[in-house]
Tab-separated table of C-alpha atoms and ligand atoms in Angstrom:
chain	number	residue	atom	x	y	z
I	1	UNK	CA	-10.680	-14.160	21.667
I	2	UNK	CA	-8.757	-10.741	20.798
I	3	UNK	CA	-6.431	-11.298	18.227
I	4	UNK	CA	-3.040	-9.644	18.602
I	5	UNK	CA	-1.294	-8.501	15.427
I	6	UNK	CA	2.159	-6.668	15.588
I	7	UNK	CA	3.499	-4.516	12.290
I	8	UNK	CA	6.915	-3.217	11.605
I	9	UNK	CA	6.384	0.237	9.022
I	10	UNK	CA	3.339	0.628	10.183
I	11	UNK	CA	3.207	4.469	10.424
I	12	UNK	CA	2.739	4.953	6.624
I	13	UNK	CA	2.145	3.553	3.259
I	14	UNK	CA	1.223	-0.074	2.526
I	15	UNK	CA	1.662	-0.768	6.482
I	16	UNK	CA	-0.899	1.906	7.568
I	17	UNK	CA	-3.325	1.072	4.595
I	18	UNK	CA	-2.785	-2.888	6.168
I	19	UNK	CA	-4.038	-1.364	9.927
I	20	UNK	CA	-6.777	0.151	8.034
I	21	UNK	CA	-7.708	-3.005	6.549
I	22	UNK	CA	-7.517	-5.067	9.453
I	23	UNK	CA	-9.562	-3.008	11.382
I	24	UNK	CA	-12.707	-3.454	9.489
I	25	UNK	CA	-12.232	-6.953	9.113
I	26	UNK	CA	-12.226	-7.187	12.945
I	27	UNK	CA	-12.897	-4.682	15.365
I	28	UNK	CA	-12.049	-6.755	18.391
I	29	UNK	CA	-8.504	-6.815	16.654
I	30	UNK	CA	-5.568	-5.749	19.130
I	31	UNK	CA	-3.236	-3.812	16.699
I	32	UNK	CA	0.412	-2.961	17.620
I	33	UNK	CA	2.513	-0.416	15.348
I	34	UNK	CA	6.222	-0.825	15.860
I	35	UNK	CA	7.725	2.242	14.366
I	36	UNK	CA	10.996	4.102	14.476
I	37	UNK	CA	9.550	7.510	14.640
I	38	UNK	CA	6.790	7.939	18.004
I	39	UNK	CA	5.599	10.996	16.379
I	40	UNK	CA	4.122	9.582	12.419
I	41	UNK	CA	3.393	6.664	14.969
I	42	UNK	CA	1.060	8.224	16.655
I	43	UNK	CA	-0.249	10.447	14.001
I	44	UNK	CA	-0.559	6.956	12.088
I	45	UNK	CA	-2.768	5.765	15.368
I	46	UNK	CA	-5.146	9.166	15.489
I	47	UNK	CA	-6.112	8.226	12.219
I	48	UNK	CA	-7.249	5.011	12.340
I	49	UNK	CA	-9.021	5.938	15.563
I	50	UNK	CA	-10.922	8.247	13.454
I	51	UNK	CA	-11.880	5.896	11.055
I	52	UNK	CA	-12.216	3.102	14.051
I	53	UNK	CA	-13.093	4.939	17.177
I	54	UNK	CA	-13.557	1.711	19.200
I	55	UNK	CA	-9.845	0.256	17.956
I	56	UNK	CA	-7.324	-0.845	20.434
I	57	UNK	CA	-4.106	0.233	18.531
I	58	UNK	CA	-0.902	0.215	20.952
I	59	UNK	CA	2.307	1.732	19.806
I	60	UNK	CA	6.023	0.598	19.967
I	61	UNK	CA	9.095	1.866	19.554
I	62	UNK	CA	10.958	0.021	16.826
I	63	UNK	CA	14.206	0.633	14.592
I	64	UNK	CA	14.395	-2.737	12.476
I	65	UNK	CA	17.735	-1.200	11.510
I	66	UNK	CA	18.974	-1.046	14.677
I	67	UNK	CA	20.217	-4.448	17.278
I	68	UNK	CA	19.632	-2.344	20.377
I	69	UNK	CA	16.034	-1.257	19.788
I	70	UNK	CA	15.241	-4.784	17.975
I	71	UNK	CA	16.228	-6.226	21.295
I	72	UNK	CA	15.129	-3.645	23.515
I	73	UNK	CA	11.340	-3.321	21.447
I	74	UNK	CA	10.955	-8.042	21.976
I	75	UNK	CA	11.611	-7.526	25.664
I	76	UNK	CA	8.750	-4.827	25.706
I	77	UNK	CA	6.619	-7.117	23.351
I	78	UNK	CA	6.883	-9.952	25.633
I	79	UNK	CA	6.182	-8.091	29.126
I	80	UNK	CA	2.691	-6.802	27.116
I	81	UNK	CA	1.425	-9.425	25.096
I	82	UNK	CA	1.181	-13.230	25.933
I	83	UNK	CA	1.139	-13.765	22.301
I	84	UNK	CA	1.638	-12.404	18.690
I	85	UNK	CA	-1.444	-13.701	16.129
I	86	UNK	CA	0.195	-12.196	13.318
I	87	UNK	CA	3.778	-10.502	12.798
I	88	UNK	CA	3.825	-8.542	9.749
I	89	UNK	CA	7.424	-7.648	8.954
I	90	UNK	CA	6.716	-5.522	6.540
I	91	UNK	CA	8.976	-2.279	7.179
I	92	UNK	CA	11.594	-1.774	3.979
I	93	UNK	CA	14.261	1.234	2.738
I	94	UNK	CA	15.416	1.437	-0.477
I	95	UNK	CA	17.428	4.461	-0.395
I	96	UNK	CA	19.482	6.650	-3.099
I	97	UNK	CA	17.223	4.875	-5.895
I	98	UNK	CA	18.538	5.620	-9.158
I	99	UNK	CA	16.749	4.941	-12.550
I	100	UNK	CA	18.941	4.425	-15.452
I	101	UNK	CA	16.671	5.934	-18.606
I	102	UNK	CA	18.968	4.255	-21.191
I	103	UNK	CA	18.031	0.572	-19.905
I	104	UNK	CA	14.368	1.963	-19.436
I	105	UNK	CA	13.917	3.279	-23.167
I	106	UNK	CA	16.135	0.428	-24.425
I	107	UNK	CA	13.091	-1.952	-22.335
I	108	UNK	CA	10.318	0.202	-23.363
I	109	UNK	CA	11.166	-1.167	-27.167
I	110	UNK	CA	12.326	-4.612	-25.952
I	111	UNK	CA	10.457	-8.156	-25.857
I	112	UNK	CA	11.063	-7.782	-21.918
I	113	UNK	CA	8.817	-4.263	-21.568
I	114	UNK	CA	6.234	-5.749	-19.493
I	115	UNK	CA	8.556	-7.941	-17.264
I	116	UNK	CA	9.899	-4.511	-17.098
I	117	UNK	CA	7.514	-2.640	-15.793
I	118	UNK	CA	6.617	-5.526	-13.419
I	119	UNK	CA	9.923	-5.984	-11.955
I	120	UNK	CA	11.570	-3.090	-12.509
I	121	UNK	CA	15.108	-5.552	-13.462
I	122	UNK	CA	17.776	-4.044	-15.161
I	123	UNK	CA	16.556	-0.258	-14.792
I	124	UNK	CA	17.257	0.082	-10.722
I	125	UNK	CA	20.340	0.976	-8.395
I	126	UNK	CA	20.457	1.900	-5.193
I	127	UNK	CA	23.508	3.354	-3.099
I	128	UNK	CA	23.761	1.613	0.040
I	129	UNK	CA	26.054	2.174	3.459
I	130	UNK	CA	27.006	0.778	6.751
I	131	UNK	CA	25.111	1.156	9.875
I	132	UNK	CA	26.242	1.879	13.365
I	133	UNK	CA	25.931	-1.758	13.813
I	134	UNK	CA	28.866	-2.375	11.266
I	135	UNK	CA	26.111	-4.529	8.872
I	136	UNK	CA	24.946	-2.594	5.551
I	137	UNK	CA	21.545	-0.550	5.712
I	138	UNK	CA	19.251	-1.834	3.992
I	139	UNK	CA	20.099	-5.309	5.033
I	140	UNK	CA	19.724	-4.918	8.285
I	141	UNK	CA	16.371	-3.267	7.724
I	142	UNK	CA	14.757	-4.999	5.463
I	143	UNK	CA	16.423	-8.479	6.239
I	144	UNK	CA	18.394	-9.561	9.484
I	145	UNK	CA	16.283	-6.944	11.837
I	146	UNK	CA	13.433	-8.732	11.364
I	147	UNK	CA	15.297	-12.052	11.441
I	148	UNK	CA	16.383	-10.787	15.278
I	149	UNK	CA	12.732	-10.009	16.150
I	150	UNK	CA	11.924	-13.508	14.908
I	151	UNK	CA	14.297	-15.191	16.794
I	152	UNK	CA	13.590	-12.656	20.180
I	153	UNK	CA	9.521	-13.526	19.885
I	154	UNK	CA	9.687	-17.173	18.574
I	155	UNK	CA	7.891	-18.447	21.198
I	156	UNK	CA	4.761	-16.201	21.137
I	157	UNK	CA	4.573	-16.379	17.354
I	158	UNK	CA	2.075	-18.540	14.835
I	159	UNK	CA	2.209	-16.219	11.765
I	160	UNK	CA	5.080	-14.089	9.768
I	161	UNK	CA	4.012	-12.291	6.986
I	162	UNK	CA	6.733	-10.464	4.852
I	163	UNK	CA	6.384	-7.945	2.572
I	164	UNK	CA	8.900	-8.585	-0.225
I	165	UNK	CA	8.429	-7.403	-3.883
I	166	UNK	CA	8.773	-8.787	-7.388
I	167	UNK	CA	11.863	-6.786	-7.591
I	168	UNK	CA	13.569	-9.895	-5.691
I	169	UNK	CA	15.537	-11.375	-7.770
I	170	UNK	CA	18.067	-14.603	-7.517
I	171	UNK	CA	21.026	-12.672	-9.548
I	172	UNK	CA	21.004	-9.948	-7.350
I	173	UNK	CA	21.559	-12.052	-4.206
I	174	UNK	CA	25.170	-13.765	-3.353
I	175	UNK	CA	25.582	-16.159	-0.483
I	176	UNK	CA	29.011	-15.302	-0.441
I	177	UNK	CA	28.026	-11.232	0.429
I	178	UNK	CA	24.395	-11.425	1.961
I	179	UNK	CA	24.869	-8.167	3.061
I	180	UNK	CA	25.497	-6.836	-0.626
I	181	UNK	CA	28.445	-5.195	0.246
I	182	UNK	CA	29.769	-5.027	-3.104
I	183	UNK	CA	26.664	-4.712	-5.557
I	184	UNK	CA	24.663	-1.838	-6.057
I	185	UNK	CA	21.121	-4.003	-5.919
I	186	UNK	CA	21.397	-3.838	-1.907
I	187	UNK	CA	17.095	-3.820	-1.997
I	188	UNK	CA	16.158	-6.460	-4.811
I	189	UNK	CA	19.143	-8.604	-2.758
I	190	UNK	CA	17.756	-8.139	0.685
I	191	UNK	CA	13.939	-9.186	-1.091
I	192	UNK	CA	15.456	-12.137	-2.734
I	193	UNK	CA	17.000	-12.760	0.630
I	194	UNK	CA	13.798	-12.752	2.623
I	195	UNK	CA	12.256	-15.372	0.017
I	196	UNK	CA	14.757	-17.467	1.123
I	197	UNK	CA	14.353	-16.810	5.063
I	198	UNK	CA	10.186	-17.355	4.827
I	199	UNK	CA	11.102	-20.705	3.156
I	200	UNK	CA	13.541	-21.832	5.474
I	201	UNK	CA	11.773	-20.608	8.111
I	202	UNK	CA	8.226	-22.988	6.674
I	203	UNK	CA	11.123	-25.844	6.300
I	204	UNK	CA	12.526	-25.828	10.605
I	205	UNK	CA	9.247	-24.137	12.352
I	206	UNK	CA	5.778	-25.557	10.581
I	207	UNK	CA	6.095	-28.722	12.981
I	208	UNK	CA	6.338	-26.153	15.993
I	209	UNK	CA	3.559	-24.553	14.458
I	210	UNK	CA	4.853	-21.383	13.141
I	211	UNK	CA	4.264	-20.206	9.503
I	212	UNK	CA	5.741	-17.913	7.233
I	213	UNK	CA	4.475	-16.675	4.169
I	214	UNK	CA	5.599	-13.524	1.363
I	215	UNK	CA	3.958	-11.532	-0.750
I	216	UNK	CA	4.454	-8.770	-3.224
I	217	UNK	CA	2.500	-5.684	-3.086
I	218	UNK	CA	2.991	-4.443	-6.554
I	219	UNK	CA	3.647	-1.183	-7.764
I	220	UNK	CA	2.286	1.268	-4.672
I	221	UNK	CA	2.581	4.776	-4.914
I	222	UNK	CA	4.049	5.377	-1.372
I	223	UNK	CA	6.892	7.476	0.151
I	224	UNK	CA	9.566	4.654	-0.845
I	225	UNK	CA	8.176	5.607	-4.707
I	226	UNK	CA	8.206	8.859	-4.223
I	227	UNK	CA	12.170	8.516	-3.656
I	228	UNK	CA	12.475	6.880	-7.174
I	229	UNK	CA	10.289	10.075	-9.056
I	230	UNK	CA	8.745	13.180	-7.083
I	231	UNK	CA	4.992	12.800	-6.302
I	232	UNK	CA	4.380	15.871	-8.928
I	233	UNK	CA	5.944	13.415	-11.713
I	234	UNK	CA	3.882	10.208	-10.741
I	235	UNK	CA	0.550	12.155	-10.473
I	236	UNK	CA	1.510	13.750	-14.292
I	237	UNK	CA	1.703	10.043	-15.533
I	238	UNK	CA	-0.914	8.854	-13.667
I	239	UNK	CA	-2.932	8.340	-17.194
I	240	UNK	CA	-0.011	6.240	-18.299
I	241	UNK	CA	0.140	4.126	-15.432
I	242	UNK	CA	-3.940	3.205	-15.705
I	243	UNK	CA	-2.990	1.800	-19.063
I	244	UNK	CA	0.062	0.247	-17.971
I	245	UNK	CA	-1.841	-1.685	-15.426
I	246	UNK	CA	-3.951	-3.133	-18.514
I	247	UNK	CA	-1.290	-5.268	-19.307
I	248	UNK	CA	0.322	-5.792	-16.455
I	249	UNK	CA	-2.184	-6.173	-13.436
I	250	UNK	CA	0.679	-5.310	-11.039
I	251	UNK	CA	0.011	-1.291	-11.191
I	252	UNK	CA	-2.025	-1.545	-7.361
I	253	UNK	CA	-0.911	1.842	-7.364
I	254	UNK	CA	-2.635	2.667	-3.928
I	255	UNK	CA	-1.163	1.603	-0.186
I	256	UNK	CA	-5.300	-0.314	-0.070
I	257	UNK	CA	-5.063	-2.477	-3.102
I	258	UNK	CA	-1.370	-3.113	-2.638
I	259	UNK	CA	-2.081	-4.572	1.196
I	260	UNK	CA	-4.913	-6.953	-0.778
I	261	UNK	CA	-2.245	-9.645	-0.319
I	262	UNK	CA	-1.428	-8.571	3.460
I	263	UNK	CA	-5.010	-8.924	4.051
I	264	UNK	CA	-6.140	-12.221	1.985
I	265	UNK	CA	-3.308	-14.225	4.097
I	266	UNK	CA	-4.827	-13.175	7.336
I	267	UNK	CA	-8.248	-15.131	6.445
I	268	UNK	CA	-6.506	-17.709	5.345
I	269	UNK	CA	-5.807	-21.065	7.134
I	270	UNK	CA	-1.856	-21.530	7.014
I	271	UNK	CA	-1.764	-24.739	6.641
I	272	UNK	CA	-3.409	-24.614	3.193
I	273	UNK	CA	-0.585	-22.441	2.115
I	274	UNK	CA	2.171	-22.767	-0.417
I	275	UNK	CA	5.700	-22.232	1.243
I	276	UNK	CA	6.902	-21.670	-2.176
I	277	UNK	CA	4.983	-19.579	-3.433
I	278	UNK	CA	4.648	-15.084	-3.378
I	279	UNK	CA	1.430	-14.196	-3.125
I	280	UNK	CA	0.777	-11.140	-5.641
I	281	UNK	CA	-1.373	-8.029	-4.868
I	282	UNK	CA	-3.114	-7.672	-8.395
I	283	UNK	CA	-5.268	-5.140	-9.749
I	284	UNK	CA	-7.369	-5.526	-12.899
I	285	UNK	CA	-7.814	-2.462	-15.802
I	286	UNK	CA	-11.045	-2.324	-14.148
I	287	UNK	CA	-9.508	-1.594	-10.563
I	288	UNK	CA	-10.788	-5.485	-9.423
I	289	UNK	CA	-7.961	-6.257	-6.615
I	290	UNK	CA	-7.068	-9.924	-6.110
I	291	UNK	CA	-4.746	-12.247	-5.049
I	292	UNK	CA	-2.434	-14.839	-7.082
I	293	UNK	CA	0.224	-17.405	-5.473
I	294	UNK	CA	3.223	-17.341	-8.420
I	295	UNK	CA	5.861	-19.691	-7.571
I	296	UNK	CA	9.510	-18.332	-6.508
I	297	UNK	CA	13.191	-19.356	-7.669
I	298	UNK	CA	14.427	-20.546	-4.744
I	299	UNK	CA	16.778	-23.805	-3.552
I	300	UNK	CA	15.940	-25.240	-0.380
I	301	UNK	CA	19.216	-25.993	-0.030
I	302	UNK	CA	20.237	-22.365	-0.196
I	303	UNK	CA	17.430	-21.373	2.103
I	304	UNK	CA	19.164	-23.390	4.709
I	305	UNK	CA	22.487	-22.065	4.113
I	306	UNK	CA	21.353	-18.504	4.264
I	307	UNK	CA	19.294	-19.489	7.806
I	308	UNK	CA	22.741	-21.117	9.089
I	309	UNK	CA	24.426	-18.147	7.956
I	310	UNK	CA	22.052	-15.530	9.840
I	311	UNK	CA	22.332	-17.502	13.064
I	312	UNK	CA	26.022	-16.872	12.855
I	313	UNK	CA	25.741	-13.745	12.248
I	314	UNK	CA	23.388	-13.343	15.048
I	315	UNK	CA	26.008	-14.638	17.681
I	316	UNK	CA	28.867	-12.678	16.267
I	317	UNK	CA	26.405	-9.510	16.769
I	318	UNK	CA	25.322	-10.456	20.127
I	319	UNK	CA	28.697	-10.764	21.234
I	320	UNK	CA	29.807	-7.749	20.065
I	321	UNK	CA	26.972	-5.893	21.975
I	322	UNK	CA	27.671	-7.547	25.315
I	323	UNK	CA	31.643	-6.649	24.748
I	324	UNK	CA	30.185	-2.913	23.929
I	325	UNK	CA	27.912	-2.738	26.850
I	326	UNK	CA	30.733	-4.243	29.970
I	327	UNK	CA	33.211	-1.942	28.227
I	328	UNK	CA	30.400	0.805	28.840
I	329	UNK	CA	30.282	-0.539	32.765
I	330	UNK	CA	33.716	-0.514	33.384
I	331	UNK	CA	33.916	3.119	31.900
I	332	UNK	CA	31.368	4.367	34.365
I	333	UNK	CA	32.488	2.605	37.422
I	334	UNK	CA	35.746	4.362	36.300
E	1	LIG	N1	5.809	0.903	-2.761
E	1	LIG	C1	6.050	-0.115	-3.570
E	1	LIG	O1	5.861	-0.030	-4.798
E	1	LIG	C2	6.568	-1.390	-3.019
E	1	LIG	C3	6.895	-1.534	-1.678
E	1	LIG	N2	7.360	-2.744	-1.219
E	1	LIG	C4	7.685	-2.930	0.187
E	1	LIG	O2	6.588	-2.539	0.991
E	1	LIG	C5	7.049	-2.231	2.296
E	1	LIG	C6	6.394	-0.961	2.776
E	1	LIG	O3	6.881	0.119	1.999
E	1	LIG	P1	5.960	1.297	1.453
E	1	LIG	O4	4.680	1.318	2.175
E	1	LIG	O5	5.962	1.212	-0.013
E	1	LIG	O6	6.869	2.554	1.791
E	1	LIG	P2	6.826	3.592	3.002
E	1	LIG	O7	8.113	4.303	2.926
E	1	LIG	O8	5.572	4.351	3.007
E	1	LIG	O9	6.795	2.639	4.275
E	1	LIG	C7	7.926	2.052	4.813
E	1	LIG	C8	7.705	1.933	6.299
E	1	LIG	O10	8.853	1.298	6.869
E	1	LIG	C9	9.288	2.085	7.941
E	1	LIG	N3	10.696	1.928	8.202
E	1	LIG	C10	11.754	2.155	7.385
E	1	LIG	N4	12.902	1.911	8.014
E	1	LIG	C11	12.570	1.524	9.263
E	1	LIG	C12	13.318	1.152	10.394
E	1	LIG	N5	14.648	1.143	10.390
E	1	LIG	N6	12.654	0.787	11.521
E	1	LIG	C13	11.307	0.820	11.563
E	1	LIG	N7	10.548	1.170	10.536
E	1	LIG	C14	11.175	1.531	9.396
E	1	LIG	C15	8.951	3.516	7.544
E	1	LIG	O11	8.986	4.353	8.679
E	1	LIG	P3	9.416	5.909	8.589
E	1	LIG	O12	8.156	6.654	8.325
E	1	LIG	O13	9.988	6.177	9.954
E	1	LIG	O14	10.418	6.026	7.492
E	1	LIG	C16	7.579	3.301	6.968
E	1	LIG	O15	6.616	3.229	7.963
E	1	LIG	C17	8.576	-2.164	2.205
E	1	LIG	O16	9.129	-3.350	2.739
E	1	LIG	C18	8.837	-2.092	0.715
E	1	LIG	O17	10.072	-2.637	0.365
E	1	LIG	C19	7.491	-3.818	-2.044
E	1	LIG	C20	7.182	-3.730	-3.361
E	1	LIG	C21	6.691	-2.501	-3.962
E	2	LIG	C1	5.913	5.741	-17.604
E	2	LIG	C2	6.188	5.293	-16.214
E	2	LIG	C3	5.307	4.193	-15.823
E	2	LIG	C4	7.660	5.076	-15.996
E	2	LIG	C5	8.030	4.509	-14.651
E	2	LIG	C6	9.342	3.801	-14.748
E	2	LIG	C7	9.912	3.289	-13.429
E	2	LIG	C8	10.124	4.452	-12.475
E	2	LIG	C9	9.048	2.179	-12.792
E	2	LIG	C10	8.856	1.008	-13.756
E	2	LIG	C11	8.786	-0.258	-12.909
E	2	LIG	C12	8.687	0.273	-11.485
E	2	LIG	C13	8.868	-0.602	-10.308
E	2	LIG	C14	9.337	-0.094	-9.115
E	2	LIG	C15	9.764	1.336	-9.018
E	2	LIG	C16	9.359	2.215	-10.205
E	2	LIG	C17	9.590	1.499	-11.516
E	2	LIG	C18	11.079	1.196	-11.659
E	2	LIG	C19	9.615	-0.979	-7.894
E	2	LIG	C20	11.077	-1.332	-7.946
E	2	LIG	C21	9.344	-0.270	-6.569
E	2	LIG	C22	9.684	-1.108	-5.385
E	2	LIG	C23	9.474	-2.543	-5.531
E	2	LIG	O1	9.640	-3.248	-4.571
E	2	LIG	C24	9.119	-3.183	-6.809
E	2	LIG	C25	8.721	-2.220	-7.913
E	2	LIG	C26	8.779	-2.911	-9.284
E	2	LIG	C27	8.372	-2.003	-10.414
């Protein structure tokens, strides 16, 4: 039976290298590529056509940072497919990146320097803003968009696959401000945040049969990298970065070995799975890739509180687009 996968980001980076990687697991495979922009979509499409002549790749248009098209790209979902094998939510933004080099030499000659390099903590702001939804950006990409499509699809899923990243951490995340209104760690909070939702998610929807697991890619050198450094300055310290990846393992480096993960929990049987755990993208020194389950710090408890929370949030958002939309109606019949 064709298998129907669906993938948010899909137009470049770890996403596309996932398509890729799909493709020549299974042929037969009926991939979908929900993007915000038709035009790397489909440039994303002719090229795995090249590679896959044969492929059935269908596009969609997709904002995950926007309510509307979230709602508007489910109801096209659900008048194509009968069902969604796979949902990889696995689009992400982390924009106005800024590296502070005093933390980062102050690591380099630290007891931390690998954690460091691994996790990037301590050495990484971001500036983040409100939408034209009202909610912060990079929440409502990363996070609560893909919460909607979730809750929009929920009866034609049986996987969710989210691409989080060791950069999630617990300190950066408040329950009080899930939308990180105040920090300046908007990403590693939204991550952290999406641990919690794939675990509260496994905890309400295995008995129904749906199953959500996370991974991390590693360190990928993609267009969200190049936002950190220029490409020029990565491809100088390219050297470095080999070595680095001696001690660390989490240097992937390339969109391939960083969708290793992506790809390992699609041949996997779900229920053999550990809800607790992030599955790592890992490459050796050698350039072996493989994948490694590490456990996450995460409360149940809190998982269920931040679930409870979203669902409010959906509601209040809901309502506020049906209040939008009459006062649109009565304006025109005016
Ligand atoms: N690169 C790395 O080192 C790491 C990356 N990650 C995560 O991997 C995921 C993929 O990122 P990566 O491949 O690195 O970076 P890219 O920037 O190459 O890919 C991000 C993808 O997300 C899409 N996207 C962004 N915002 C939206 C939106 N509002 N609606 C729909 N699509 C959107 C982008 O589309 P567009 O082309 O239109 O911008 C793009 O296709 C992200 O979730 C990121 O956080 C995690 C850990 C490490
Ligand atoms: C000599 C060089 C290797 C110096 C590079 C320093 C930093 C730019 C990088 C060290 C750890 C990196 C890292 C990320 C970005 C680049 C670093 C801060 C991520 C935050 C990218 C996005 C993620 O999701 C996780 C990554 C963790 C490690």
């Amino acid at each position: 039976m064709e298998r129907v996968v669906l993938i948010t980001g899909a137009n470049s980076g770890i996403g596309l290298a996932l398509c890729e990687r799909l493709l020549t697991e299974d042929s037969q495979l009926r991939l979908c590529l929900a993007c915000r922009n038709m035009q790397r979509a489909e440039a994303a499409r002719s090229a795995l056509l090249t590679s896959h002549s044969n492929a059935h790749v269908d596009l969609l248009q997709l904002d995950v940072g926007s309510v509307q098209s979230v709602l508007s790209a489910a109801q096209e979902v659900k008048a194509r497919y009968n069902r969604i094998d796979f949902l990889y939510l696995n689009a992400g933004i982390m924009p106005n990146p800024q590296l502070d080099l005093n933390a980062f030499f102050k690591g380099l000659f630290s007891r931390n320097v690998v954690r460091m390099f691994a996790t990037a903590e301590g050495i990484l702001t971001q500036q983040d803003r409100l939408n034209s939804d009202g909610l912060q950006e990079v929440f409502a990409t990363n996070l609560f968009g893909h919460f909607l499509l979730i809750r929009e699809l929920e009866p034609l899923l049986s996987r969710l696959v989210w691409t989080s990243s060791s950069n999630a951490r617990r300190s950066a995340f408040s329950m009080e401000d899930m939308q990180h209104r105040e920090g300046r760690e908007s990403y590693s909070s939204s991550k952290y945040a999406s641990d919690m939702l794939s675990l509260a998610l496994n905890r309400q929807k295995n008995s129904q049969g749906l199953f959500s697991s996370v991974i991390c890619p590693g360190l990928v050198m993609t267009n969200l990298t190049y936002g950190i450094l220029p490409s020029f300055f990565w491809t100088l310290i390219m050297p470095v970065m080999w070595l680095i990846r001696i001690f660390t393992n989490t240097f992937t480096l390339t969109p391939h070995n960083g969708a290793e993960a992506l790809h390992w929990l699609f041949l996997q049987n779900p229920e053999s799975l550990d809800p607790r755990a992030k599955y790592h993208s890992l490459t050796s020194g050698l350039g072996t890739n493989y994948t490694q389950p590490r456990q996450m710090d995460i409360d149940e408890g809190a998982s269920d509180v931040l679930y409870s929370k979203l669902l409010e949030l959906e509601k209040e958002v809901r309502r506020k687009l049906s209040e939008e939309n009459a006062d649109e109606e009565i304006s025109a019949v005016k």
